[in-house]
């Protein structure tokens, strides 16, 4: 992991500038949560990039690292998807303990016991390509703008509609769109 020189001040609503922390392509951030999204496991890479100790992470809602520039609509889509037993992919900007930030390509899947009982959720995050980040930023900027112009529920509905419109011209599903961005195909 290394510090990047890129500051996404064009999307940041926070007054103090922050630095982007970069994952190497070989690093994976892994965490597990219970059914309500409370962290039950975090690997060393998660602790290293976020700047939080294990005792500061375990037992907290996973959204404690949510960056204010991340559209809430994406998390609604996440929960709607994983609660139906499906996996979910998304580009996510997270906030570090010191105010810095980092981007990930997240894959979240339900975690089941051997008998099929839902235990919680398992998340593996890796470094996204810069090209994918540059393509998703304007979409997220517009989604945030839409969310902020309306009430919470209406704003998220409108932002989701906007996201669907952006993907429609590609003839891909949401998941395919996200994965193709990382491969430079959208």
Tab-separated table of C-alpha atoms in Angstrom:
chain	number	residue	atom	x	y	z
A	1	UNK	CA	0.000	0.000	0.000
A	2	UNK	CA	1.293	3.474	-0.785
A	3	UNK	CA	-0.030	7.011	-0.549
A	4	UNK	CA	-1.223	8.546	-3.772
A	5	UNK	CA	-0.854	12.162	-4.734
A	6	UNK	CA	-4.367	12.320	-6.107
A	7	UNK	CA	-6.839	14.332	-4.084
A	8	UNK	CA	-10.415	14.001	-5.249
A	9	UNK	CA	-11.328	17.494	-4.147
A	10	UNK	CA	-13.749	17.671	-7.023
A	11	UNK	CA	-16.023	15.187	-5.284
A	12	UNK	CA	-15.112	15.769	-1.659
A	13	UNK	CA	-17.495	17.790	0.460
A	14	UNK	CA	-15.116	17.849	3.424
A	15	UNK	CA	-13.290	21.131	4.087
A	16	UNK	CA	-9.843	19.648	4.750
A	17	UNK	CA	-8.009	18.104	1.810
A	18	UNK	CA	-7.282	14.415	2.173
A	19	UNK	CA	-4.930	12.038	0.453
A	20	UNK	CA	-5.809	8.904	-1.399
A	21	UNK	CA	-4.361	5.700	0.005
A	22	UNK	CA	-3.727	3.088	-2.665
A	23	UNK	CA	-3.960	-0.670	-2.427
A	24	UNK	CA	-1.487	-2.662	-4.468
A	25	UNK	CA	-3.020	-5.006	-7.054
A	26	UNK	CA	-1.884	-7.949	-4.879
A	27	UNK	CA	-3.622	-6.795	-1.680
A	28	UNK	CA	-7.111	-7.856	-0.661
A	29	UNK	CA	-9.206	-6.296	2.073
A	30	UNK	CA	-11.349	-8.958	3.716
A	31	UNK	CA	-14.055	-8.569	6.318
A	32	UNK	CA	-17.052	-10.445	7.650
A	33	UNK	CA	-20.199	-9.094	9.250
A	34	UNK	CA	-23.201	-10.534	10.988
A	35	UNK	CA	-26.653	-10.312	9.396
A	36	UNK	CA	-27.042	-6.691	10.526
A	37	UNK	CA	-23.721	-5.506	9.086
A	38	UNK	CA	-21.751	-5.514	12.360
A	39	UNK	CA	-18.086	-6.364	11.701
A	40	UNK	CA	-17.016	-9.741	13.106
A	41	UNK	CA	-13.682	-10.086	11.253
A	42	UNK	CA	-11.204	-7.745	9.556
A	43	UNK	CA	-7.898	-8.772	7.996
A	44	UNK	CA	-4.592	-6.945	8.499
A	45	UNK	CA	-4.846	-5.196	5.125
A	46	UNK	CA	-8.172	-3.663	6.176
A	47	UNK	CA	-6.596	-2.389	9.393
A	48	UNK	CA	-3.493	-1.119	7.615
A	49	UNK	CA	-5.238	0.916	4.907
A	50	UNK	CA	-8.062	2.214	7.105
A	51	UNK	CA	-5.808	3.125	10.028
A	52	UNK	CA	-8.101	1.463	12.557
A	53	UNK	CA	-7.036	-1.163	15.095
A	54	UNK	CA	-8.902	-4.441	15.349
A	55	UNK	CA	-10.577	-3.367	18.606
A	56	UNK	CA	-11.869	-0.236	16.832
A	57	UNK	CA	-13.365	-2.267	13.963
A	58	UNK	CA	-14.816	-5.442	15.472
A	59	UNK	CA	-18.327	-4.839	16.792
A	60	UNK	CA	-18.896	-1.684	14.729
A	61	UNK	CA	-21.354	-1.300	11.854
A	62	UNK	CA	-19.394	-1.764	8.613
A	63	UNK	CA	-20.615	1.624	7.407
A	64	UNK	CA	-18.416	3.428	9.958
A	65	UNK	CA	-15.847	3.808	7.148
A	66	UNK	CA	-18.410	5.237	4.713
A	67	UNK	CA	-17.071	8.304	2.935
A	68	UNK	CA	-19.550	11.198	2.596
A	69	UNK	CA	-18.934	11.274	-1.179
A	70	UNK	CA	-20.331	7.754	-1.557
A	71	UNK	CA	-23.980	7.782	-2.720
A	72	UNK	CA	-26.357	6.180	-0.207
A	73	UNK	CA	-28.186	4.645	-3.155
A	74	UNK	CA	-25.271	2.267	-3.731
A	75	UNK	CA	-25.663	0.886	-0.206
A	76	UNK	CA	-29.405	0.480	-0.680
A	77	UNK	CA	-28.670	-1.529	-3.835
A	78	UNK	CA	-26.099	-3.543	-1.890
A	79	UNK	CA	-28.522	-4.475	0.892
A	80	UNK	CA	-31.393	-5.143	-1.530
A	81	UNK	CA	-29.118	-7.515	-3.461
A	82	UNK	CA	-27.372	-9.440	-0.674
A	83	UNK	CA	-30.548	-9.893	1.360
A	84	UNK	CA	-31.968	-11.863	-1.571
A	85	UNK	CA	-28.959	-14.204	-1.450
A	86	UNK	CA	-27.091	-12.703	-4.396
A	87	UNK	CA	-23.571	-11.317	-4.559
A	88	UNK	CA	-22.959	-7.621	-5.125
A	89	UNK	CA	-20.153	-5.658	-6.771
A	90	UNK	CA	-19.507	-1.933	-6.439
A	91	UNK	CA	-16.829	0.709	-6.546
A	92	UNK	CA	-16.660	2.195	-3.071
A	93	UNK	CA	-14.790	5.149	-1.641
A	94	UNK	CA	-14.072	4.676	2.068
A	95	UNK	CA	-12.721	7.027	4.708
A	96	UNK	CA	-9.596	6.256	6.734
A	97	UNK	CA	-9.263	6.963	10.448
A	98	UNK	CA	-7.075	10.019	9.704
A	99	UNK	CA	-9.509	11.473	7.125
A	100	UNK	CA	-7.721	10.094	4.065
A	101	UNK	CA	-9.657	7.903	1.635
A	102	UNK	CA	-9.272	4.805	-0.507
A	103	UNK	CA	-11.162	3.306	-3.435
A	104	UNK	CA	-11.990	-0.386	-3.728
A	105	UNK	CA	-13.821	-2.730	-6.037
A	106	UNK	CA	-15.964	-4.557	-3.486
A	107	UNK	CA	-17.540	-7.994	-3.778
A	108	UNK	CA	-20.028	-8.802	-1.019
A	109	UNK	CA	-21.622	-12.221	-0.680
A	110	UNK	CA	-23.917	-13.894	1.837
A	111	UNK	CA	-22.118	-16.299	4.219
A	112	UNK	CA	-24.030	-19.489	5.034
A	113	UNK	CA	-23.511	-22.290	7.553
A	114	UNK	CA	-23.183	-25.898	6.372
A	115	UNK	CA	-26.920	-26.301	7.016
A	116	UNK	CA	-27.769	-23.286	4.837
A	117	UNK	CA	-28.444	-20.798	7.649
A	118	UNK	CA	-27.442	-17.210	6.869
A	119	UNK	CA	-24.562	-16.274	9.181
A	120	UNK	CA	-23.809	-12.857	7.769
A	121	UNK	CA	-21.851	-11.401	4.885
A	122	UNK	CA	-18.344	-11.783	3.513
A	123	UNK	CA	-16.616	-8.960	1.669
A	124	UNK	CA	-13.468	-9.015	-0.437
A	125	UNK	CA	-12.196	-5.708	-1.757
A	126	UNK	CA	-9.359	-5.110	-4.173
A	127	UNK	CA	-7.708	-2.211	-5.930
A	128	UNK	CA	-9.782	-0.898	-8.827
A	129	UNK	CA	-8.207	0.449	-11.977
A	130	UNK	CA	-7.742	4.209	-12.211
A	131	UNK	CA	-9.744	4.125	-15.450
A	132	UNK	CA	-12.727	2.582	-13.633
A	133	UNK	CA	-12.539	5.160	-10.824
A	134	UNK	CA	-12.399	7.998	-13.347
A	135	UNK	CA	-15.514	6.622	-15.060
A	136	UNK	CA	-17.508	6.070	-11.867
A	137	UNK	CA	-16.737	9.452	-10.242
A	138	UNK	CA	-19.035	11.533	-12.507
A	139	UNK	CA	-21.834	8.991	-12.046
A	140	UNK	CA	-21.452	9.113	-8.259
A	141	UNK	CA	-21.234	12.918	-8.314
A	142	UNK	CA	-24.563	13.138	-10.136
A	143	UNK	CA	-26.149	10.525	-7.866
A	144	UNK	CA	-25.071	12.512	-4.797
A	145	UNK	CA	-26.457	15.694	-6.304
A	146	UNK	CA	-29.786	13.968	-6.970
A	147	UNK	CA	-29.891	12.520	-3.438
A	148	UNK	CA	-29.252	15.935	-1.908
A	149	UNK	CA	-31.997	17.650	-3.930
A	150	UNK	CA	-34.829	15.533	-2.502
A	151	UNK	CA	-36.017	13.785	0.632
A	152	UNK	CA	-34.055	10.667	1.574
A	153	UNK	CA	-36.363	8.089	-0.042
A	154	UNK	CA	-37.211	10.162	-3.109
A	155	UNK	CA	-33.576	11.121	-3.602
A	156	UNK	CA	-32.417	7.519	-3.524
A	157	UNK	CA	-35.168	6.451	-5.932
A	158	UNK	CA	-34.213	9.209	-8.362
A	159	UNK	CA	-30.494	8.457	-8.012
A	160	UNK	CA	-31.143	4.769	-8.679
A	161	UNK	CA	-33.174	5.701	-11.764
A	162	UNK	CA	-30.267	7.868	-12.955
A	163	UNK	CA	-27.831	4.966	-12.436
A	164	UNK	CA	-30.100	2.616	-14.389
A	165	UNK	CA	-30.283	5.163	-17.233
A	166	UNK	CA	-26.479	5.383	-17.334
A	167	UNK	CA	-26.164	1.612	-17.598
A	168	UNK	CA	-29.076	1.067	-20.035
A	169	UNK	CA	-27.164	2.224	-23.108
A	170	UNK	CA	-24.508	-0.456	-22.481
A	171	UNK	CA	-27.015	-3.339	-22.672
A	172	UNK	CA	-25.387	-4.770	-19.538
A	173	UNK	CA	-26.760	-5.628	-16.120
A	174	UNK	CA	-25.569	-3.552	-13.169
A	175	UNK	CA	-23.087	-6.276	-12.125
A	176	UNK	CA	-21.744	-6.663	-15.670
A	177	UNK	CA	-21.361	-2.897	-15.989
A	178	UNK	CA	-19.338	-2.674	-12.765
A	179	UNK	CA	-17.062	-5.573	-13.698
A	180	UNK	CA	-16.589	-4.327	-17.260
A	181	UNK	CA	-15.535	-0.902	-15.964
A	182	UNK	CA	-12.609	-2.533	-14.188
A	183	UNK	CA	-11.645	-4.339	-17.381
A	184	UNK	CA	-11.818	-1.110	-19.389
A	185	UNK	CA	-14.735	-2.304	-21.519
A	186	UNK	CA	-17.334	0.392	-20.738
